């Protein structure tokens, strides 16, 4: 494992905790006062692409010795002539071939395409309380940016206000809030995707969603995620709520109905309970049985009326990866999200998160290989989304190139949540009367924010862009967390445009595996991406010998 720096003097960023490869802390706190790169980008936007203190400094990179196999051990290619793509830029006109003209719009889907303004979507924001508390910021921010958002598993089951009749949901205020908040600002780009796990299927979530919202939403089957190899979990600290969840059919550990557990809880020897979801496919014994069950589930969802169906799979072994790609392709699904280790989560057993599963770059490399095998047989390949420890624009470029042409989206979990936390904290500090409603954690603005400004107009680089989009009345309904998501998306977009322009690509659709190179031989071996000095070496020698 290579050492990841906790601070970056060039950007003026500092991680509060231990930094991961993504640049995020291993433990990301909603009340954090900064200043990691994603946190700073959530109000400064594209200015975070550049070194600080221009005019007083020069800056140089030390990132030239790459250890181990990871996305960090890949380099992005640049070229000194040409321009690829069929967009509005004329290849011979340098006044038009500008990075700001690079198109980031993407589309995915089988029969009917869904568009997004940039190749970014959220990870599953489900029944964890942190997802519920900051949903207004997450949903409105993603809708304004024009990217998909995923409502994770168990939202219906953990909602005390939801009503179940004859084993099926008849009322779900929290799920309704999630959908309706996003749709309020949805303008045709992006989508809202609702996951189904074992409990959701039993509770009739799919039937509830199709009856209430028709085909305005995606439905997503879930096999797993990159952070853990068991079902979803949340922690509850209320004995009554723990009993409620057990009666809802969940596994609650320790068992809140046992007298000895209740006594331990009253004495505070036990302070919390973990609610677990069940594992899927436990009654099945081989891939053929999984396929039969999966296809029946897809057929059932289509008969209900869903036109858009996706699948999310975790960092299992190679057989499960092959099954996901093949079955999703044969079922004509709209999207398959492949989540590698290490991913992030609201709650997973820590040592499990640290030690289980296939690291993202290895899983994604095999996904490309398996997709190519299907394509070589003339089979249609499902559109892919790569996830697992991705947070910056260079991560997006590398993952899109590694999986080209099959990867259409990059899925970020924790990275897209950080601006929601930050914006809520700023809003609560500036407007104490709103603090409880927005779940703000600050009484006052920290110095790192005050140095930028003391009003949303001063703090958020994207404020006036949002104002132009929604108007003076509409912006009153935009939480500051959504403004922060817009600002982060601005930084990711500008950075991705610059990288694409350097690779002489007019649009995200033109990216290819030739746009990246391996920075060490081990990474070359595992990814099949050529070592950096082997790329174009023969071309160079032919030029010299001609």
GROMACS .gro file of C-alpha atoms in nm, residues 22-344:
model
  323
   22UNK     CA    1  -0.962   0.905  -0.331
   23UNK     CA    2  -0.838   1.199  -0.122
   24UNK     CA    3  -1.123   1.157   0.125
   25UNK     CA    4  -1.063   1.071   0.488
   26UNK     CA    5  -1.131   0.712   0.588
   27UNK     CA    6  -1.387   0.855   0.830
   28UNK     CA    7  -1.578   1.148   0.681
   29UNK     CA    8  -1.773   1.352   0.938
   30UNK     CA    9  -2.079   1.560   0.863
   31UNK     CA   10  -1.962   1.825   1.112
   32UNK     CA   11  -1.611   1.853   0.964
   33UNK     CA   12  -1.469   2.206   0.936
   34UNK     CA   13  -1.237   2.109   0.649
   35UNK     CA   14  -1.021   2.118   0.453
   36UNK     CA   15  -0.986   1.821   0.215
   37UNK     CA   16  -0.990   1.881  -0.161
   38UNK     CA   17  -1.352   1.774  -0.206
   39UNK     CA   18  -1.461   1.989   0.090
   40UNK     CA   19  -1.285   2.297  -0.048
   41UNK     CA   20  -1.415   2.232  -0.400
   42UNK     CA   21  -1.771   2.234  -0.265
   43UNK     CA   22  -1.768   2.612  -0.242
   44UNK     CA   23  -1.466   2.723  -0.446
   45UNK     CA   24  -1.558   2.519  -0.754
   46UNK     CA   25  -1.316   2.518  -1.047
   47UNK     CA   26  -1.067   2.751  -0.879
   48UNK     CA   27  -0.956   2.443  -0.681
   49UNK     CA   28  -0.802   2.305  -0.998
   50UNK     CA   29  -0.508   2.544  -0.959
   51UNK     CA   30  -0.228   2.610  -0.709
   52UNK     CA   31  -0.306   2.868  -0.442
   53UNK     CA   32  -0.149   3.211  -0.402
   54UNK     CA   33  -0.083   3.282  -0.770
   55UNK     CA   34   0.188   3.543  -0.817
   56UNK     CA   35   0.374   3.440  -0.502
   57UNK     CA   36   0.443   3.075  -0.582
   58UNK     CA   37   0.555   2.818  -0.829
   59UNK     CA   38   0.442   2.457  -0.795
   60UNK     CA   39   0.586   2.124  -0.904
   61UNK     CA   40   0.457   1.767  -0.894
   62UNK     CA   41   0.625   1.490  -0.700
   63UNK     CA   42   0.378   1.226  -0.819
   64UNK     CA   43   0.615   1.045  -1.054
   65UNK     CA   44   0.700   0.726  -0.864
   66UNK     CA   45   0.405   0.491  -0.860
   67UNK     CA   46   0.383   0.190  -0.631
   68UNK     CA   47   0.134  -0.093  -0.647
   69UNK     CA   48  -0.172  -0.147  -0.864
   70UNK     CA   49  -0.427   0.130  -0.829
   71UNK     CA   50  -0.588   0.413  -1.022
   72UNK     CA   51  -0.302   0.628  -0.895
   73UNK     CA   52  -0.063   0.403  -1.089
   74UNK     CA   53  -0.214   0.512  -1.420
   75UNK     CA   54  -0.113   0.820  -1.616
   76UNK     CA   55  -0.328   1.028  -1.847
   77UNK     CA   56  -0.201   1.073  -2.201
   78UNK     CA   57  -0.170   1.402  -2.384
   79UNK     CA   58  -0.099   1.470  -2.751
   80UNK     CA   59   0.055   1.760  -2.938
   81UNK     CA   60  -0.155   1.755  -3.254
   82UNK     CA   61  -0.499   1.663  -3.380
   83UNK     CA   62  -0.852   1.680  -3.245
   84UNK     CA   63  -1.095   1.387  -3.230
   85UNK     CA   64  -1.471   1.388  -3.245
   86UNK     CA   65  -1.760   1.503  -3.455
   87UNK     CA   66  -1.879   1.793  -3.247
   88UNK     CA   67  -1.918   2.158  -3.329
   89UNK     CA   68  -1.543   2.228  -3.303
   90UNK     CA   69  -1.368   2.242  -3.638
   91UNK     CA   70  -1.048   2.033  -3.610
   92UNK     CA   71  -0.843   2.299  -3.787
   93UNK     CA   72  -0.968   2.593  -3.583
   94UNK     CA   73  -0.778   2.651  -3.258
   95UNK     CA   74  -1.026   2.924  -3.167
   96UNK     CA   75  -1.297   2.660  -3.140
   97UNK     CA   76  -1.100   2.366  -3.003
   98UNK     CA   77  -1.114   2.500  -2.648
   99UNK     CA   78  -1.152   2.293  -2.333
  100UNK     CA   79  -1.465   2.488  -2.246
  101UNK     CA   80  -1.624   2.354  -2.565
  102UNK     CA   81  -1.562   1.989  -2.472
  103UNK     CA   82  -1.895   1.812  -2.427
  104UNK     CA   83  -1.943   1.613  -2.108
  105UNK     CA   84  -2.298   1.504  -2.184
  106UNK     CA   85  -2.345   1.129  -2.174
  107UNK     CA   86  -2.630   0.890  -2.222
  108UNK     CA   87  -2.706   0.538  -2.113
  109UNK     CA   88  -2.985   0.292  -2.159
  110UNK     CA   89  -3.100   0.008  -2.381
  111UNK     CA   90  -3.416   0.093  -2.572
  112UNK     CA   91  -3.461   0.448  -2.444
  113UNK     CA   92  -3.161   0.663  -2.355
  114UNK     CA   93  -3.129   0.868  -2.037
  115UNK     CA   94  -2.906   1.174  -2.064
  116UNK     CA   95  -2.686   1.333  -1.800
  117UNK     CA   96  -2.498   1.661  -1.822
  118UNK     CA   97  -2.181   1.494  -1.701
  119UNK     CA   98  -2.089   1.127  -1.652
  120UNK     CA   99  -2.156   1.126  -1.279
  121UNK     CA  100  -2.412   0.962  -1.052
  122UNK     CA  101  -2.445   0.913  -0.679
  123UNK     CA  102  -2.396   0.593  -0.490
  124UNK     CA  103  -2.696   0.450  -0.309
  125UNK     CA  104  -2.828   0.688  -0.043
  126UNK     CA  105  -3.054   0.458   0.151
  127UNK     CA  106  -3.170   0.395   0.504
  128UNK     CA  107  -2.871   0.544   0.684
  129UNK     CA  108  -2.985   0.842   0.886
  130UNK     CA  109  -2.720   1.063   0.729
  131UNK     CA  110  -2.877   1.003   0.386
  132UNK     CA  111  -3.221   1.093   0.517
  133UNK     CA  112  -3.107   1.406   0.702
  134UNK     CA  113  -2.933   1.564   0.403
  135UNK     CA  114  -3.162   1.437   0.129
  136UNK     CA  115  -3.291   1.784   0.035
  137UNK     CA  116  -2.938   1.895  -0.047
  138UNK     CA  117  -2.843   1.574  -0.228
  139UNK     CA  118  -3.158   1.550  -0.437
  140UNK     CA  119  -3.195   1.913  -0.535
  141UNK     CA  120  -2.824   1.946  -0.604
  142UNK     CA  121  -2.820   1.645  -0.834
  143UNK     CA  122  -3.139   1.753  -1.010
  144UNK     CA  123  -2.996   2.100  -1.076
  145UNK     CA  124  -2.668   1.958  -1.206
  146UNK     CA  125  -2.856   1.707  -1.420
  147UNK     CA  126  -2.717   1.376  -1.291
  148UNK     CA  127  -2.883   1.060  -1.158
  149UNK     CA  128  -2.935   1.000  -0.789
  150UNK     CA  129  -2.991   0.659  -0.629
  151UNK     CA  130  -3.235   0.596  -0.345
  152UNK     CA  131  -3.075   0.306  -0.163
  153UNK     CA  132  -3.227   0.000  -0.005
  154UNK     CA  133  -3.455  -0.024   0.301
  155UNK     CA  134  -3.591   0.332   0.293
  156UNK     CA  135  -3.948   0.204   0.317
  157UNK     CA  136  -3.882  -0.060   0.580
  158UNK     CA  137  -3.713   0.169   0.834
  159UNK     CA  138  -3.972   0.446   0.805
  160UNK     CA  139  -4.193   0.435   1.115
  161UNK     CA  140  -4.461   0.630   0.928
  162UNK     CA  141  -4.485   0.383   0.643
  163UNK     CA  142  -4.785   0.152   0.648
  164UNK     CA  143  -4.780  -0.215   0.555
  165UNK     CA  144  -5.106  -0.396   0.482
  166UNK     CA  145  -5.108  -0.770   0.414
  167UNK     CA  146  -4.731  -0.764   0.397
  168UNK     CA  147  -4.717  -0.488   0.135
  169UNK     CA  148  -4.648  -0.116   0.159
  170UNK     CA  149  -4.953   0.104   0.118
  171UNK     CA  150  -4.799   0.430   0.240
  172UNK     CA  151  -4.438   0.548   0.248
  173UNK     CA  152  -4.391   0.916   0.337
  174UNK     CA  153  -4.011   0.899   0.336
  175UNK     CA  154  -3.984   0.736  -0.006
  176UNK     CA  155  -4.238   0.986  -0.140
  177UNK     CA  156  -4.028   1.271  -0.001
  178UNK     CA  157  -3.718   1.135  -0.168
  179UNK     CA  158  -3.877   1.105  -0.511
  180UNK     CA  159  -4.073   1.428  -0.504
  181UNK     CA  160  -3.779   1.639  -0.383
  182UNK     CA  161  -3.568   1.532  -0.680
  183UNK     CA  162  -3.851   1.568  -0.931
  184UNK     CA  163  -3.917   1.927  -0.817
  185UNK     CA  164  -3.603   2.045  -0.997
  186UNK     CA  165  -3.558   1.765  -1.251
  187UNK     CA  166  -3.540   1.912  -1.602
  188UNK     CA  167  -3.505   1.599  -1.812
  189UNK     CA  168  -3.137   1.528  -1.750
  190UNK     CA  169  -3.051   1.261  -1.495
  191UNK     CA  170  -3.290   1.021  -1.323
  192UNK     CA  171  -3.398   0.895  -0.985
  193UNK     CA  172  -3.317   0.529  -0.928
  194UNK     CA  173  -3.479   0.323  -0.650
  195UNK     CA  174  -3.305   0.011  -0.526
  196UNK     CA  175  -3.464  -0.316  -0.427
  197UNK     CA  176  -3.313  -0.564  -0.184
  198UNK     CA  177  -3.467  -0.875  -0.027
  199UNK     CA  178  -3.677  -0.683   0.226
  200UNK     CA  179  -3.785  -0.421  -0.028
  201UNK     CA  180  -3.903  -0.697  -0.261
  202UNK     CA  181  -4.099  -0.863   0.019
  203UNK     CA  182  -4.253  -0.531   0.121
  204UNK     CA  183  -4.380  -0.459  -0.229
  205UNK     CA  184  -4.171  -0.149  -0.293
  206UNK     CA  185  -4.167  -0.203  -0.670
  207UNK     CA  186  -4.547  -0.230  -0.682
  208UNK     CA  187  -4.584   0.083  -0.468
  209UNK     CA  188  -4.345   0.284  -0.684
  210UNK     CA  189  -4.499   0.187  -1.018
  211UNK     CA  190  -4.852   0.256  -0.893
  212UNK     CA  191  -4.757   0.600  -0.763
  213UNK     CA  192  -4.492   0.723  -1.006
  214UNK     CA  193  -4.528   0.509  -1.315
  215UNK     CA  194  -4.217   0.487  -1.528
  216UNK     CA  195  -4.081   0.825  -1.413
  217UNK     CA  196  -3.832   0.640  -1.197
  218UNK     CA  197  -3.574   0.367  -1.249
  219UNK     CA  198  -3.590   0.050  -1.045
  220UNK     CA  199  -3.261  -0.117  -0.950
  221UNK     CA  200  -3.196  -0.472  -0.842
  222UNK     CA  201  -2.911  -0.497  -0.593
  223UNK     CA  202  -2.662  -0.780  -0.561
  224UNK     CA  203  -2.417  -0.604  -0.333
  225UNK     CA  204  -2.168  -0.321  -0.293
  226UNK     CA  205  -1.796  -0.263  -0.265
  227UNK     CA  206  -1.790  -0.180   0.105
  228UNK     CA  207  -1.915  -0.510   0.248
  229UNK     CA  208  -2.014  -0.863   0.152
  230UNK     CA  209  -2.330  -0.882   0.365
  231UNK     CA  210  -2.658  -0.690   0.354
  232UNK     CA  211  -2.712  -0.326   0.439
  233UNK     CA  212  -2.687  -0.210   0.798
  234UNK     CA  213  -2.781   0.080   1.017
  235UNK     CA  214  -2.722   0.149   1.386
  236UNK     CA  215  -3.010   0.246   1.614
  237UNK     CA  216  -2.985   0.368   1.971
  238UNK     CA  217  -3.352   0.342   2.068
  239UNK     CA  218  -3.488   0.017   2.213
  240UNK     CA  219  -3.842   0.081   2.091
  241UNK     CA  220  -3.718   0.148   1.740
  242UNK     CA  221  -3.502  -0.166   1.749
  243UNK     CA  222  -3.812  -0.370   1.841
  244UNK     CA  223  -4.008  -0.197   1.566
  245UNK     CA  224  -3.746  -0.296   1.308
  246UNK     CA  225  -3.745  -0.656   1.426
  247UNK     CA  226  -4.123  -0.669   1.393
  248UNK     CA  227  -4.081  -0.528   1.041
  249UNK     CA  228  -3.890  -0.845   0.962
  250UNK     CA  229  -3.529  -0.728   0.991
  251UNK     CA  230  -3.245  -0.904   1.167
  252UNK     CA  231  -3.157  -0.685   1.466
  253UNK     CA  232  -2.838  -0.762   1.657
  254UNK     CA  233  -2.830  -0.807   1.952
  255UNK     CA  234  -3.188  -0.927   1.975
  256UNK     CA  235  -3.388  -0.644   2.138
  257UNK     CA  236  -3.661  -0.886   2.247
  258UNK     CA  237  -3.434  -1.078   2.484
  259UNK     CA  238  -3.469  -0.980   2.849
  260UNK     CA  239  -3.093  -0.993   2.912
  261UNK     CA  240  -3.031  -0.760   2.618
  262UNK     CA  241  -3.294  -0.515   2.743
  263UNK     CA  242  -3.138  -0.517   3.091
  264UNK     CA  243  -2.793  -0.454   2.943
  265UNK     CA  244  -2.936  -0.168   2.737
  266UNK     CA  245  -3.095  -0.007   3.042
  267UNK     CA  246  -2.761  -0.025   3.223
  268UNK     CA  247  -2.590   0.122   2.913
  269UNK     CA  248  -2.366  -0.183   2.876
  270UNK     CA  249  -2.529  -0.212   2.534
  271UNK     CA  250  -2.580   0.128   2.376
  272UNK     CA  251  -2.696   0.044   2.024
  273UNK     CA  252  -2.838  -0.219   1.791
  274UNK     CA  253  -2.739  -0.306   1.433
  275UNK     CA  254  -3.017  -0.364   1.182
  276UNK     CA  255  -2.916  -0.599   0.902
  277UNK     CA  256  -3.064  -0.688   0.565
  278UNK     CA  257  -3.075  -1.044   0.442
  279UNK     CA  258  -2.843  -1.194   0.184
  280UNK     CA  259  -2.987  -1.260  -0.158
  281UNK     CA  260  -2.999  -1.590  -0.349
  282UNK     CA  261  -2.928  -1.804  -0.040
  283UNK     CA  262  -3.152  -2.081  -0.174
  284UNK     CA  263  -2.966  -2.101  -0.506
  285UNK     CA  264  -2.668  -2.324  -0.574
  286UNK     CA  265  -2.523  -2.230  -0.914
  287UNK     CA  266  -2.507  -1.965  -1.185
  288UNK     CA  267  -2.788  -2.119  -1.390
  289UNK     CA  268  -3.027  -2.090  -1.098
  290UNK     CA  269  -2.919  -1.730  -1.038
  291UNK     CA  270  -2.985  -1.649  -1.403
  292UNK     CA  271  -3.330  -1.806  -1.396
  293UNK     CA  272  -3.425  -1.617  -1.080
  294UNK     CA  273  -3.278  -1.290  -1.209
  295UNK     CA  274  -3.456  -1.309  -1.543
  296UNK     CA  275  -3.786  -1.386  -1.372
  297UNK     CA  276  -3.738  -1.079  -1.151
  298UNK     CA  277  -3.666  -0.858  -1.451
  299UNK     CA  278  -3.966  -0.996  -1.640
  300UNK     CA  279  -4.188  -0.929  -1.340
  301UNK     CA  280  -4.068  -0.570  -1.312
  302UNK     CA  281  -4.132  -0.513  -1.682
  303UNK     CA  282  -4.483  -0.655  -1.649
  304UNK     CA  283  -4.545  -0.411  -1.366
  305UNK     CA  284  -4.465  -0.132  -1.611
  306UNK     CA  285  -4.100  -0.037  -1.547
  307UNK     CA  286  -3.923   0.069  -1.866
  308UNK     CA  287  -3.593   0.149  -1.695
  309UNK     CA  288  -3.423  -0.125  -1.490
  310UNK     CA  289  -3.066  -0.136  -1.363
  311UNK     CA  290  -2.844  -0.362  -1.153
  312UNK     CA  291  -2.587  -0.283  -0.884
  313UNK     CA  292  -2.325  -0.544  -0.801
  314UNK     CA  293  -2.041  -0.546  -0.550
  315UNK     CA  294  -1.678  -0.654  -0.551
  316UNK     CA  295  -1.739  -1.027  -0.555
  317UNK     CA  296  -1.519  -1.266  -0.752
  318UNK     CA  297  -1.489  -1.312  -1.125
  319UNK     CA  298  -1.784  -1.547  -1.169
  320UNK     CA  299  -2.026  -1.299  -1.011
  321UNK     CA  300  -1.881  -1.020  -1.226
  322UNK     CA  301  -1.929  -1.226  -1.542
  323UNK     CA  302  -2.283  -1.316  -1.436
  324UNK     CA  303  -2.370  -0.951  -1.376
  325UNK     CA  304  -2.242  -0.840  -1.716
  326UNK     CA  305  -2.390  -1.129  -1.911
  327UNK     CA  306  -2.727  -1.143  -1.739
  328UNK     CA  307  -2.775  -0.764  -1.740
  329UNK     CA  308  -2.686  -0.756  -2.110
  330UNK     CA  309  -2.920  -1.041  -2.201
  331UNK     CA  310  -3.200  -0.884  -1.997
  332UNK     CA  311  -3.157  -0.554  -2.187
  333UNK     CA  312  -3.103  -0.356  -1.869
  334UNK     CA  313  -3.029   0.014  -1.890
  335UNK     CA  314  -2.726   0.023  -1.660
  336UNK     CA  315  -2.498  -0.201  -1.455
  337UNK     CA  316  -2.304  -0.038  -1.170
  338UNK     CA  317  -1.990  -0.230  -1.071
  339UNK     CA  318  -1.871  -0.125  -0.726
  340UNK     CA  319  -1.518  -0.223  -0.629
  341UNK     CA  320  -1.326  -0.225  -0.303
  342UNK     CA  321  -1.263   0.002  -0.135
  343UNK     CA  322  -1.591   0.167  -0.151
  344UNK     CA  323  -1.750   0.377   0.117
   0.00000   0.00000   0.00000
